[in-house]
PDB file of C-alpha atoms in Angstrom:
ATOM      1  CA  UNK H   5     -19.260 -20.393  -9.713  1.00 67.00           C
ATOM      2  CA  UNK H   6     -17.571 -18.319 -12.374  1.00 79.00           C
ATOM      3  CA  UNK H   7     -18.362 -14.622 -12.426  1.00 82.00           C
ATOM      4  CA  UNK H   8     -19.285 -13.010 -15.673  1.00 87.00           C
ATOM      5  CA  UNK H   9     -16.853 -10.536 -17.147  1.00 86.00           C
ATOM      6  CA  UNK H  10     -17.646  -8.498 -20.232  1.00 89.00           C
ATOM      7  CA  UNK H  11     -15.839 -10.058 -23.173  1.00 89.00           C
ATOM      8  CA  UNK H  12     -13.061  -8.061 -24.779  1.00 88.00           C
ATOM      9  CA  UNK H  13     -14.856  -8.535 -28.089  1.00 92.00           C
ATOM     10  CA  UNK H  14     -17.637  -6.338 -26.688  1.00 94.00           C
ATOM     11  CA  UNK H  15     -15.312  -3.407 -26.040  1.00 91.00           C
ATOM     12  CA  UNK H  16     -14.909  -0.618 -28.555  1.00 93.00           C
ATOM     13  CA  UNK H  17     -11.359  -0.497 -29.940  1.00 91.00           C
ATOM     14  CA  UNK H  18     -10.754   3.014 -28.575  1.00 90.00           C
ATOM     15  CA  UNK H  19     -11.313   1.976 -24.954  1.00 88.00           C
ATOM     16  CA  UNK H  20      -9.621  -1.450 -24.891  1.00 83.00           C
ATOM     17  CA  UNK H  21      -6.353   0.032 -23.647  1.00 80.00           C
ATOM     18  CA  UNK H  22      -8.186   1.719 -20.749  1.00 79.00           C
ATOM     19  CA  UNK H  23      -9.979  -1.405 -19.537  1.00 79.00           C
ATOM     20  CA  UNK H  24      -8.131  -3.748 -17.228  1.00 70.00           C
ATOM     21  CA  UNK H  25      -4.819  -1.926 -17.043  1.00 73.00           C
ATOM     22  CA  UNK H  26      -5.500   0.754 -14.474  1.00 83.00           C
ATOM     23  CA  UNK H  27      -3.449   0.856 -11.290  1.00 92.00           C
ATOM     24  CA  UNK H  28      -1.571  -2.316 -12.115  1.00 93.00           C
ATOM     25  CA  UNK H  29       1.084  -1.237  -9.589  1.00 96.00           C
ATOM     26  CA  UNK H  30      -1.439  -1.506  -6.753  1.00 97.00           C
ATOM     27  CA  UNK H  31      -2.658  -4.903  -7.932  1.00 96.00           C
ATOM     28  CA  UNK H  32       0.961  -6.068  -8.224  1.00 97.00           C
ATOM     29  CA  UNK H  33       1.633  -4.882  -4.656  1.00 98.00           C
ATOM     30  CA  UNK H  34      -1.303  -6.916  -3.345  1.00 98.00           C
ATOM     31  CA  UNK H  35      -0.319  -9.985  -5.384  1.00 98.00           C
ATOM     32  CA  UNK H  36       3.225  -9.720  -4.005  1.00 98.00           C
ATOM     33  CA  UNK H  37       1.947  -9.440  -0.430  1.00 98.00           C
ATOM     34  CA  UNK H  38      -0.365 -12.439  -0.910  1.00 98.00           C
ATOM     35  CA  UNK H  39       2.518 -14.541  -2.212  1.00 98.00           C
ATOM     36  CA  UNK H  40       4.758 -13.668   0.754  1.00 98.00           C
ATOM     37  CA  UNK H  41       2.306 -13.678   3.700  1.00 98.00           C
ATOM     38  CA  UNK H  42      -0.192 -16.212   5.020  1.00 97.00           C
ATOM     39  CA  UNK H  43      -2.727 -13.493   5.830  1.00 98.00           C
ATOM     40  CA  UNK H  44      -3.135 -10.163   4.032  1.00 98.00           C
ATOM     41  CA  UNK H  45      -5.719  -7.510   4.829  1.00 98.00           C
ATOM     42  CA  UNK H  46      -6.381  -4.862   2.188  1.00 98.00           C
ATOM     43  CA  UNK H  47      -8.139  -1.903   3.726  1.00 98.00           C
ATOM     44  CA  UNK H  48      -8.606   1.823   3.897  1.00 98.00           C
ATOM     45  CA  UNK H  49      -8.385   4.465   6.587  1.00 97.00           C
ATOM     46  CA  UNK H  50     -11.419   5.408   8.691  1.00 96.00           C
ATOM     47  CA  UNK H  51     -13.295   2.221   7.765  1.00 98.00           C
ATOM     48  CA  UNK H  52     -14.683   0.535  10.894  1.00 98.00           C
ATOM     49  CA  UNK H  53     -14.765  -2.904   9.238  1.00 98.00           C
ATOM     50  CA  UNK H  54     -11.054  -2.682   8.420  1.00 98.00           C
ATOM     51  CA  UNK H  55     -10.289  -1.636  11.992  1.00 98.00           C
ATOM     52  CA  UNK H  56     -12.400  -4.492  13.307  1.00 98.00           C
ATOM     53  CA  UNK H  57     -10.641  -7.055  11.104  1.00 98.00           C
ATOM     54  CA  UNK H  58      -7.231  -5.902  12.348  1.00 98.00           C
ATOM     55  CA  UNK H  59      -8.436  -5.937  15.946  1.00 98.00           C
ATOM     56  CA  UNK H  60      -9.825  -9.465  15.562  1.00 97.00           C
ATOM     57  CA  UNK H  61      -6.587 -10.742  14.046  1.00 97.00           C
ATOM     58  CA  UNK H  62      -4.497  -8.997  16.705  1.00 97.00           C
ATOM     59  CA  UNK H  63      -6.558 -10.432  19.562  1.00 95.00           C
ATOM     60  CA  UNK H  64      -6.353 -13.905  18.002  1.00 94.00           C
ATOM     61  CA  UNK H  65      -2.584 -13.676  17.648  1.00 94.00           C
ATOM     62  CA  UNK H  66      -2.687 -14.123  13.873  1.00 95.00           C
ATOM     63  CA  UNK H  67       0.164 -12.406  12.036  1.00 96.00           C
ATOM     64  CA  UNK H  68      -0.835 -10.494   8.929  1.00 98.00           C
ATOM     65  CA  UNK H  69       0.263  -7.823   6.510  1.00 98.00           C
ATOM     66  CA  UNK H  70      -1.982  -4.800   6.244  1.00 98.00           C
ATOM     67  CA  UNK H  71      -2.104  -2.721   3.069  1.00 98.00           C
ATOM     68  CA  UNK H  72      -4.018   0.553   3.252  1.00 98.00           C
ATOM     69  CA  UNK H  73      -5.215   2.501   0.242  1.00 98.00           C
ATOM     70  CA  UNK H  74      -6.515   5.935   1.144  1.00 97.00           C
ATOM     71  CA  UNK H  75      -9.694   6.755   2.979  1.00 96.00           C
ATOM     72  CA  UNK H  76     -13.224   7.544   1.912  1.00 94.00           C
ATOM     73  CA  UNK H  77     -12.265  10.544  -0.222  1.00 93.00           C
ATOM     74  CA  UNK H  78      -8.789   9.578  -1.396  1.00 96.00           C
ATOM     75  CA  UNK H  79      -7.334   6.816  -3.543  1.00 96.00           C
ATOM     76  CA  UNK H  80     -10.748   5.554  -4.616  1.00 95.00           C
ATOM     77  CA  UNK H  81      -9.490   4.695  -8.111  1.00 94.00           C
ATOM     78  CA  UNK H  82      -6.813   2.253  -6.888  1.00 96.00           C
ATOM     79  CA  UNK H  83      -9.411   0.669  -4.584  1.00 97.00           C
ATOM     80  CA  UNK H  84     -11.805   0.386  -7.522  1.00 94.00           C
ATOM     81  CA  UNK H  85      -9.091  -1.380  -9.545  1.00 93.00           C
ATOM     82  CA  UNK H  86      -8.639  -3.859  -6.680  1.00 96.00           C
ATOM     83  CA  UNK H  87     -12.378  -4.453  -6.483  1.00 95.00           C
ATOM     84  CA  UNK H  88     -12.575  -5.080 -10.212  1.00 91.00           C
ATOM     85  CA  UNK H  89      -9.545  -7.392 -10.062  1.00 92.00           C
ATOM     86  CA  UNK H  90     -10.813  -9.444  -7.105  1.00 94.00           C
ATOM     87  CA  UNK H  91     -14.544  -9.301  -7.742  1.00 92.00           C
ATOM     88  CA  UNK H  92     -15.024  -8.385  -4.055  1.00 96.00           C
ATOM     89  CA  UNK H  93     -16.907  -5.107  -3.812  1.00 95.00           C
ATOM     90  CA  UNK H  94     -16.157  -4.047  -0.240  1.00 97.00           C
ATOM     91  CA  UNK H  95     -13.240  -3.508   2.104  1.00 98.00           C
ATOM     92  CA  UNK H  96     -11.514  -5.065   3.782  1.00 98.00           C
ATOM     93  CA  UNK H  97     -10.428  -7.776   1.399  1.00 98.00           C
ATOM     94  CA  UNK H  98      -8.845 -10.570   3.376  1.00 98.00           C
ATOM     95  CA  UNK H  99      -6.617 -13.190   1.800  1.00 98.00           C
ATOM     96  CA  UNK H 100      -5.567 -16.364   3.603  1.00 97.00           C
ATOM     97  CA  UNK H 101      -2.879 -18.556   2.062  1.00 96.00           C
ATOM     98  CA  UNK H 102      -3.449 -16.929  -1.317  1.00 96.00           C
ATOM     99  CA  UNK H 103      -7.255 -17.181  -1.364  1.00 97.00           C
ATOM    100  CA  UNK H 104      -9.733 -14.357  -0.897  1.00 98.00           C
ATOM    101  CA  UNK H 105     -11.903 -15.351   2.067  1.00 97.00           C
ATOM    102  CA  UNK H 106     -14.076 -12.217   1.969  1.00 98.00           C
ATOM    103  CA  UNK H 107     -14.251  -9.370   4.424  1.00 98.00           C
ATOM    104  CA  UNK H 108     -14.592  -8.739   8.134  1.00 98.00           C
ATOM    105  CA  UNK H 109     -17.746 -10.829   8.629  1.00 97.00           C
ATOM    106  CA  UNK H 110     -16.223 -13.855   6.914  1.00 97.00           C
ATOM    107  CA  UNK H 111     -13.023 -13.408   8.919  1.00 98.00           C
ATOM    108  CA  UNK H 112     -14.980 -13.291  12.193  1.00 96.00           C
ATOM    109  CA  UNK H 113     -16.746 -16.532  11.262  1.00 96.00           C
ATOM    110  CA  UNK H 114     -13.466 -18.304  10.466  1.00 95.00           C
ATOM    111  CA  UNK H 115     -11.896 -17.057  13.691  1.00 95.00           C
ATOM    112  CA  UNK H 116     -14.889 -18.151  15.771  1.00 94.00           C
ATOM    113  CA  UNK H 117     -14.822 -21.667  14.307  1.00 93.00           C
ATOM    114  CA  UNK H 118     -11.068 -21.976  14.821  1.00 91.00           C
ATOM    115  CA  UNK H 119     -10.351 -22.398  11.113  1.00 87.00           C
ATOM    116  CA  UNK H 120      -7.552 -19.819  11.277  1.00 84.00           C
ATOM    117  CA  UNK H 121      -5.952 -21.080  14.487  1.00 76.00           C
ATOM    118  CA  UNK H 122      -3.299 -23.111  12.689  1.00 74.00           C
ATOM    119  CA  UNK H 123      -1.864 -20.217  10.662  1.00 74.00           C
TER     120      UNK H 123
END
């Protein structure tokens, strides 16, 4: 299912340069991590779901790279850019072999069914 994205033709000329280009360095960092690691967790400090995802991966013996972007009151703009880029509105964002699988709940389901045991 394709997600709808506002067409560039529906953007006023004066804001086109502001849409889609913010925090490209953060997006590039995540893309790089995804291309070099089987499992990548994108999270933030103080978030219990991010902590739980890391704990679940650690206890399952799955190696992963963790990227952290601020906490509740810091670095919200880079996190927003990642959410807009991925289409996933919450953290953590978990990527397996280049694909976004979702967040902590989706990870727990995949771990419980053994779908991540061969990574």
